[in-house]
PDB file of C-alpha atoms in Angstrom:
ATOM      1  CA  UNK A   1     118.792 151.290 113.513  1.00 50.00           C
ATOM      2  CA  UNK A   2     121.463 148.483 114.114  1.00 47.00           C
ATOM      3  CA  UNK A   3     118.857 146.233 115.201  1.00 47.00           C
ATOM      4  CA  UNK A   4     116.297 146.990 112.715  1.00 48.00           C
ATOM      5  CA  UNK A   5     119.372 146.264 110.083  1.00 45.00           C
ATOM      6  CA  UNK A   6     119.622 143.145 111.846  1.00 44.00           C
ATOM      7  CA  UNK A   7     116.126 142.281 112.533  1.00 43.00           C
ATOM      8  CA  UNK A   8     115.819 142.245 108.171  1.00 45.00           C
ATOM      9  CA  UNK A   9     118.931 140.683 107.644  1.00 44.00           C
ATOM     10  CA  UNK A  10     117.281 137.614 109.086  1.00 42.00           C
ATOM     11  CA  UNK A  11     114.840 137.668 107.229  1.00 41.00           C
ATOM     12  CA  UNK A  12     117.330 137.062 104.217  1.00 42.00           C
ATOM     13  CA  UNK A  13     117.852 133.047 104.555  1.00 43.00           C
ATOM     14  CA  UNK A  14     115.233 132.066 106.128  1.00 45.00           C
ATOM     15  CA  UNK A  15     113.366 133.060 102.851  1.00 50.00           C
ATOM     16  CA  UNK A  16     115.710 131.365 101.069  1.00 55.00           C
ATOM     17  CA  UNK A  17     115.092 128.434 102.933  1.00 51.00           C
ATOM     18  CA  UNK A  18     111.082 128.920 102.713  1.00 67.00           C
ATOM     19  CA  UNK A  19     111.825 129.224  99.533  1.00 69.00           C
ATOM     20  CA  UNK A  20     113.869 125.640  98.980  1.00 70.00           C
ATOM     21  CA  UNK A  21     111.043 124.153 100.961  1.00 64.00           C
ATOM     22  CA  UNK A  22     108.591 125.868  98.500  1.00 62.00           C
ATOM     23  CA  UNK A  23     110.014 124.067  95.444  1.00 66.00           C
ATOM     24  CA  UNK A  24     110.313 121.012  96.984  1.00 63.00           C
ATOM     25  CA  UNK A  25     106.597 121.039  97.756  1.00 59.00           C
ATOM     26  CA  UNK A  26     105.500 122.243  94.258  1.00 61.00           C
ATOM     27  CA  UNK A  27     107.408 119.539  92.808  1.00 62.00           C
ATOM     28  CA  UNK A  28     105.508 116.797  94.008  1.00 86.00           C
ATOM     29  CA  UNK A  29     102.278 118.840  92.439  1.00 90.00           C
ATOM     30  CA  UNK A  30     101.184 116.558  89.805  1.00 91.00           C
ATOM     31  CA  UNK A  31      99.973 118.407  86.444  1.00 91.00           C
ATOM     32  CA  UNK A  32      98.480 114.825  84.989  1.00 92.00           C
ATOM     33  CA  UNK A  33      96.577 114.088  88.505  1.00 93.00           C
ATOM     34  CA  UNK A  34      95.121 118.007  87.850  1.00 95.00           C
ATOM     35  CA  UNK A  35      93.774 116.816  84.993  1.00 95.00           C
ATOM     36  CA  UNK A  36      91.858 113.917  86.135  1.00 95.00           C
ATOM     37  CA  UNK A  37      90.929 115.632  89.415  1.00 96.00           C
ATOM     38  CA  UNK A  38      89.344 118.561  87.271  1.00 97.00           C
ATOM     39  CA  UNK A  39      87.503 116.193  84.861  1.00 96.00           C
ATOM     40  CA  UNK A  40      86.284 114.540  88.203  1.00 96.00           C
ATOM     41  CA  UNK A  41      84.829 117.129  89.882  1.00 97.00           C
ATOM     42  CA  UNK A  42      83.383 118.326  86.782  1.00 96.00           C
ATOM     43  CA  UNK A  43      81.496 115.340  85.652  1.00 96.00           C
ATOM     44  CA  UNK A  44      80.892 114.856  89.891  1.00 96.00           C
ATOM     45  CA  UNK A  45      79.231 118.388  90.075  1.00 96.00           C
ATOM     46  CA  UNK A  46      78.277 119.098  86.224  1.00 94.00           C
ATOM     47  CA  UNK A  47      78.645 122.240  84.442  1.00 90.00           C
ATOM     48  CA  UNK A  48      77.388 124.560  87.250  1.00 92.00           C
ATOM     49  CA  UNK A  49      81.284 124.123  89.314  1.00 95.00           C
ATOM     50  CA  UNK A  50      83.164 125.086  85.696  1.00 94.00           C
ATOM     51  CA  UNK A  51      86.562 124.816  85.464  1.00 95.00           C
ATOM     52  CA  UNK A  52      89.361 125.728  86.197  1.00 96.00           C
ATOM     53  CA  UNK A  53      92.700 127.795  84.266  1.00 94.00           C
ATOM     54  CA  UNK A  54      95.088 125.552  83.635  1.00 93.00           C
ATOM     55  CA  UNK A  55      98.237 125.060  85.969  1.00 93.00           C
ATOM     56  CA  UNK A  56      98.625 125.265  90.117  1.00 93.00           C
ATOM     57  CA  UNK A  57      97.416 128.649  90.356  1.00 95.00           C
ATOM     58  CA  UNK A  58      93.960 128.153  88.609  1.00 97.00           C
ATOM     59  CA  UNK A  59      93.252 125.321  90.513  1.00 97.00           C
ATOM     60  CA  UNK A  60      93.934 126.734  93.555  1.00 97.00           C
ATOM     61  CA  UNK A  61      91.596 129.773  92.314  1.00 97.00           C
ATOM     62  CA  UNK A  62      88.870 127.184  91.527  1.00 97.00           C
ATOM     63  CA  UNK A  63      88.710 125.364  94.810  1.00 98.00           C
ATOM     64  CA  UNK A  64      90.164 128.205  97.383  1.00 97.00           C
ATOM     65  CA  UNK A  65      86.260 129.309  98.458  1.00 97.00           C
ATOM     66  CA  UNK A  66      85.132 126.134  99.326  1.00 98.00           C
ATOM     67  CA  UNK A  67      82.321 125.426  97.080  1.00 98.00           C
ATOM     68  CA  UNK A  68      83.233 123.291  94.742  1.00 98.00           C
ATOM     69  CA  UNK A  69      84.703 120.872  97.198  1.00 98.00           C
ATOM     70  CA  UNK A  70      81.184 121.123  99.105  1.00 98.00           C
ATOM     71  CA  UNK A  71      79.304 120.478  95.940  1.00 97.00           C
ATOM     72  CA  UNK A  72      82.120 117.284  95.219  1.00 98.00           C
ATOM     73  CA  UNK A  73      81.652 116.022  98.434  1.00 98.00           C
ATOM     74  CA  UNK A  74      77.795 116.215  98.871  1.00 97.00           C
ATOM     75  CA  UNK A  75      77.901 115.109  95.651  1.00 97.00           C
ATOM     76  CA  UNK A  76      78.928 111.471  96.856  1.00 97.00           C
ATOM     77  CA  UNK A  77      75.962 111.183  99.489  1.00 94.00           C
ATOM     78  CA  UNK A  78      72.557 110.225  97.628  1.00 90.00           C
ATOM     79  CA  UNK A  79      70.579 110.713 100.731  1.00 90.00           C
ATOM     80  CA  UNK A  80      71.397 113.177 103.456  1.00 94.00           C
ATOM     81  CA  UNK A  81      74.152 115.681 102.014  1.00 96.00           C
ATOM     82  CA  UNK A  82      76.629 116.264 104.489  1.00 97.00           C
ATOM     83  CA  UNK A  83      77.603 120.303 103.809  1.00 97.00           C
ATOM     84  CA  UNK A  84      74.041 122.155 104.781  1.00 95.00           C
ATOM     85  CA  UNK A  85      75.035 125.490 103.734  1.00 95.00           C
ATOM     86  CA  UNK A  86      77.072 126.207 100.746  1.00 96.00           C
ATOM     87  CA  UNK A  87      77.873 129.698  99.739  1.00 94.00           C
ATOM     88  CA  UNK A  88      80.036 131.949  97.785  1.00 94.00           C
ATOM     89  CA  UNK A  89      81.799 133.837  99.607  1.00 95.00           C
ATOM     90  CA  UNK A  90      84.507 136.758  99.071  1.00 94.00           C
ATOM     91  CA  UNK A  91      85.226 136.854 103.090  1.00 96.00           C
ATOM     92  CA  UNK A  92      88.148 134.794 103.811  1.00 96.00           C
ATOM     93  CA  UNK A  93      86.955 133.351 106.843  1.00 96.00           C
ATOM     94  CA  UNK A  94      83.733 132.184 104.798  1.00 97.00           C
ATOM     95  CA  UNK A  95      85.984 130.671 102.659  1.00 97.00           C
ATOM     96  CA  UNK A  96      87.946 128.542 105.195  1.00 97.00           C
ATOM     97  CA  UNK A  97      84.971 128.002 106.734  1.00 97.00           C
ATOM     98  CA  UNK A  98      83.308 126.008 103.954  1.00 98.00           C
ATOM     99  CA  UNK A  99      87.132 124.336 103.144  1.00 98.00           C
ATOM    100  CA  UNK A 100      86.914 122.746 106.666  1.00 97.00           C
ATOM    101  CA  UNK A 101      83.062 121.584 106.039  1.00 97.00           C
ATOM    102  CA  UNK A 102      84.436 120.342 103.523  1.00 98.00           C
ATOM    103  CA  UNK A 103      87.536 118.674 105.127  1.00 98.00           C
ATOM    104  CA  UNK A 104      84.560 117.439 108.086  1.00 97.00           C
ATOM    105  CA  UNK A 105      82.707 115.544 105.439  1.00 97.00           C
ATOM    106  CA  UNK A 106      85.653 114.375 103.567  1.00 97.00           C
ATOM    107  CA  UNK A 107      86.739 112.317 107.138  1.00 96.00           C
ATOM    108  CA  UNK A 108      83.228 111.087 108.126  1.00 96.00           C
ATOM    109  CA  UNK A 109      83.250 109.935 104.341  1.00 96.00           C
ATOM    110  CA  UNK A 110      86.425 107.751 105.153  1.00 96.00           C
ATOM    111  CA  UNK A 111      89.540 110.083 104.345  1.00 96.00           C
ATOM    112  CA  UNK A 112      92.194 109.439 106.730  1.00 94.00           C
ATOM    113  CA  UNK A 113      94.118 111.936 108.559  1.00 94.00           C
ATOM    114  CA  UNK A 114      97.101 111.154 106.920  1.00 92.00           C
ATOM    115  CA  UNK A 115      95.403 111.746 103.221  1.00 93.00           C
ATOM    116  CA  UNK A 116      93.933 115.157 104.612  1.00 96.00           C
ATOM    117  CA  UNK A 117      94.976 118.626 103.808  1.00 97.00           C
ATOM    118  CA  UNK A 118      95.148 121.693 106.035  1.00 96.00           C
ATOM    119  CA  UNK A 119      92.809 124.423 105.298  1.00 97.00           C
ATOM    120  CA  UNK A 120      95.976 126.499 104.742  1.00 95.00           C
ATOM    121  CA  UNK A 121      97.108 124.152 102.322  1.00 96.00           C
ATOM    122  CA  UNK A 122      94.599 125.005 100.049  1.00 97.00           C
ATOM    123  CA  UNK A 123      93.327 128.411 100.982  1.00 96.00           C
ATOM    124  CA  UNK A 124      96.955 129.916 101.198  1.00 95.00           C
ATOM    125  CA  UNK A 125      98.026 127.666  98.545  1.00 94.00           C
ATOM    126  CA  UNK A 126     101.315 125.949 100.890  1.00 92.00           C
ATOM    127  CA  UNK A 127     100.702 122.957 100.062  1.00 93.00           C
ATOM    128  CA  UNK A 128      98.671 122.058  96.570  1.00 95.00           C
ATOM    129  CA  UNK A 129     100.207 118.687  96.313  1.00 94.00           C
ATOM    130  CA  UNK A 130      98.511 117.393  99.538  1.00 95.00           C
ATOM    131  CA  UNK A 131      94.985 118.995  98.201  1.00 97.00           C
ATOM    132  CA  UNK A 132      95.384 116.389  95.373  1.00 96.00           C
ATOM    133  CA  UNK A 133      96.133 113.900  97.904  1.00 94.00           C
ATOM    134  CA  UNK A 134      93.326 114.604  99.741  1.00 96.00           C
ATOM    135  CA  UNK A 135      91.185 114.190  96.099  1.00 97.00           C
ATOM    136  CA  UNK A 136      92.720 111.381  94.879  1.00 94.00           C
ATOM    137  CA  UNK A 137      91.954 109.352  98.475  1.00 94.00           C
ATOM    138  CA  UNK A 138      88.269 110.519  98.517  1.00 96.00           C
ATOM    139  CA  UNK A 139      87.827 109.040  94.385  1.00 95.00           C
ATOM    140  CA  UNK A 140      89.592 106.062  95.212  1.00 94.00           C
ATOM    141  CA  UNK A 141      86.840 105.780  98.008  1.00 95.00           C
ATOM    142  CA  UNK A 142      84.415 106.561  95.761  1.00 95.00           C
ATOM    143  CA  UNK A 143      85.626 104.000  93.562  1.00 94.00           C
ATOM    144  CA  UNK A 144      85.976 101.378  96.221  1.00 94.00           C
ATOM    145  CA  UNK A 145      82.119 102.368  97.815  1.00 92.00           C
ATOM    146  CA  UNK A 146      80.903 101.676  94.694  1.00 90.00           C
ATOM    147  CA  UNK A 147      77.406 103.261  95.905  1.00 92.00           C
ATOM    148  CA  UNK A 148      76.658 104.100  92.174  1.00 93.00           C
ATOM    149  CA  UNK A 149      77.126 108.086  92.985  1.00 95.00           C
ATOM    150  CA  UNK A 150      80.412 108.017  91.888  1.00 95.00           C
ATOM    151  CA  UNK A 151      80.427 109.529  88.363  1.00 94.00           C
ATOM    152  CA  UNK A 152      83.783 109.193  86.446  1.00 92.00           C
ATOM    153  CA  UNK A 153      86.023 106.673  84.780  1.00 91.00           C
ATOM    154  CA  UNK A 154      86.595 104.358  87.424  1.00 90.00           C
ATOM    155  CA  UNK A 155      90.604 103.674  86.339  1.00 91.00           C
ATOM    156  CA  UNK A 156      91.393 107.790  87.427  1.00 92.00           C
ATOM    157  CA  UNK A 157      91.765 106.277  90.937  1.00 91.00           C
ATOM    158  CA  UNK A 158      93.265 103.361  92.476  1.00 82.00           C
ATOM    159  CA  UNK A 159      90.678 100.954  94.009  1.00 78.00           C
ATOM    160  CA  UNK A 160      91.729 100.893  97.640  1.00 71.00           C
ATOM    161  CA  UNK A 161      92.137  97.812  99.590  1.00 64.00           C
ATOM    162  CA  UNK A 162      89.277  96.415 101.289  1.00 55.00           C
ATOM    163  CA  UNK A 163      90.640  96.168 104.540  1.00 49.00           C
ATOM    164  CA  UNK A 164      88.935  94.048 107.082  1.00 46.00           C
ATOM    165  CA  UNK A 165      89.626  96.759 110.101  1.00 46.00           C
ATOM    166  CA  UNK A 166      86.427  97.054 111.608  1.00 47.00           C
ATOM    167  CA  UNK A 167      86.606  93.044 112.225  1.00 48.00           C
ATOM    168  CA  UNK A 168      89.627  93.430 114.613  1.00 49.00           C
ATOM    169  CA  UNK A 169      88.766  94.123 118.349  1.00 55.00           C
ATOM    170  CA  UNK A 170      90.892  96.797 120.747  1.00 59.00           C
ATOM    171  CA  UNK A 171      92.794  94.463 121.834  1.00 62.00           C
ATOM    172  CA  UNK A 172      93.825  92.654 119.263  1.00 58.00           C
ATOM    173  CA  UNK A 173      95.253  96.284 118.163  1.00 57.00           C
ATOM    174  CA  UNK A 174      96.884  97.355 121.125  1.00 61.00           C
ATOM    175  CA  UNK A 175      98.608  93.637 120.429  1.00 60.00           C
ATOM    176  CA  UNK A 176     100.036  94.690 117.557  1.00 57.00           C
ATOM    177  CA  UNK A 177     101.124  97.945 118.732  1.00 58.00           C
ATOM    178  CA  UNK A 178     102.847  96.093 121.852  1.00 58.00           C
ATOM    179  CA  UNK A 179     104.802  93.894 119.436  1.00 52.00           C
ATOM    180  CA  UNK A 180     105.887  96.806 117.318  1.00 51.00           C
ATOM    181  CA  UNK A 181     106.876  98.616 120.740  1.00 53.00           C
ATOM    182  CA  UNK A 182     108.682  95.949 121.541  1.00 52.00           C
ATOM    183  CA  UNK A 183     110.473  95.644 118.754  1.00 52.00           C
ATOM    184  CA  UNK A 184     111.907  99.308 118.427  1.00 52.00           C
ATOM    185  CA  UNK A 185     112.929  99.030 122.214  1.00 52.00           C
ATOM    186  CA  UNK A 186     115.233  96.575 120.722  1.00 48.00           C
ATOM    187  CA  UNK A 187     116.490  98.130 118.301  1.00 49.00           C
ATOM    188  CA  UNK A 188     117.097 101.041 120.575  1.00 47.00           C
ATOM    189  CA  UNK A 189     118.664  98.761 122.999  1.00 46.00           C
ATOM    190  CA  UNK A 190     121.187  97.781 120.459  1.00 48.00           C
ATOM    191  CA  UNK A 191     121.906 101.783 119.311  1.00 46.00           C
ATOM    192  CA  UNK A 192     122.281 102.759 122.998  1.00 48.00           C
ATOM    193  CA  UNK A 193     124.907 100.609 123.617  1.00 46.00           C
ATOM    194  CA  UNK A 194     126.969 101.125 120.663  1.00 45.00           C
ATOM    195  CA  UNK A 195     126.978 105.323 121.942  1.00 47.00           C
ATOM    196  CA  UNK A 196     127.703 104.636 125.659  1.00 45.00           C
ATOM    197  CA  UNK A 197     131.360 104.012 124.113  1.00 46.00           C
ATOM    198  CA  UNK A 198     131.287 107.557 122.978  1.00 46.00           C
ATOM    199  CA  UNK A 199     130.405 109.176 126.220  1.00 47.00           C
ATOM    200  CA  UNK A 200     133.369 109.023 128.780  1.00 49.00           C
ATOM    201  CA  UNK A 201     135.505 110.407 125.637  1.00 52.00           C
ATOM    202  CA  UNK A 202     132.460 113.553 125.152  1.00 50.00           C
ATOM    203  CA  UNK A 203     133.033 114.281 129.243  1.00 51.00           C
ATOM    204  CA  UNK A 204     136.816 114.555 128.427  1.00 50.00           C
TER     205      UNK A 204
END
């Protein structure tokens, strides 16, 4: 019994903490950004997607099966659509498995990892704010493309930076890296040094 006692005690703060870490997530969840992303997808997809209840939870509700990110993403491609197979689904691994077609296409489209959510995110609604993040990268693409599929107000998104990546060779990036390498081992020279004071004292 003791240990049970114990074994829920536990429990206690760390759902506290999960809590904490909760609100700190929801708080970057952007109600404005909602708005545009909804009037996006709806003018992207047309009337067929609908939309959503207003607030975190409808959204969530909207996207969680998959579907209407498909129909966004495919949406973007005027030739060959990228998601095949797109189905309703009340399974839950149907539904994650159209989220991460989804997530597939969203990459080979030009998302970075970075600006990508986890299924999870989205499907177990951790992490809303980094669904948006994931949206607002693939309309600023959209934007930036300019392939005349994108179907919006072209100010909801920044226009990202045409960066000239593809023009620099392997090793002109493992270059840069070096120098960067270089320069934290410096750095951590410099902190390493100033601890080594510390140490005979820590042995005491």
């Amino acid at each position: 019994m003791a240990a049970k006692g114990a074994g829920m005690a536990n429990k206690g703060p760390s759902y506290g903490m999960s809590r904490q870490v909760q609100d700190k997530i929801d708080s970057k969840y952007d109600p404005e950004l909602e708005q545009i992303l909804v009037e996006w997808i709806s003018r992207q997809c047309g009337s067929g997607v609908g939309r959503p209840e207003p607030g975190k939870m409808g959204f969530q509700t909207w996207l969680k099966d998959g579907c209407v990110l498909s129909e966004l993403i495919n949406s973007l491609y005027s030739g060959d659509k990228p998601v095949k197979k797109i189905q309703s689904s009340s399974m839950a691994f149907k539904q994650m498995e159209q989220i991460s077609q989804f997530l597939n296409a969203a990459e080979k489209y030009g998302v970075t990892k970075t600006d990508m959510f986890q299924t999870v995110d989205l499907w177990e609604g951790k992490d809303l704010a980094a669904v948006q993040r994931t949206l607002s990268a693939l309309g600023s693409l959209a934007v930036t493309k300019d392939e005349g599929t994108y179907n919006g107000d072209p100010n909801w998104f920044f226009k990202k930076a045409q960066e000239n990546k593809r023009d620099f060779s392997d090793d002109q990036l493992k270059a840069g890296k070096n120098v960067i390498g270089l320069q934290m081992g410096s750095n951590k020279g410099a902190s390493q040094e100033g601890m080594s004071y510390g140490r005979p004292r820590q042995i005491l």
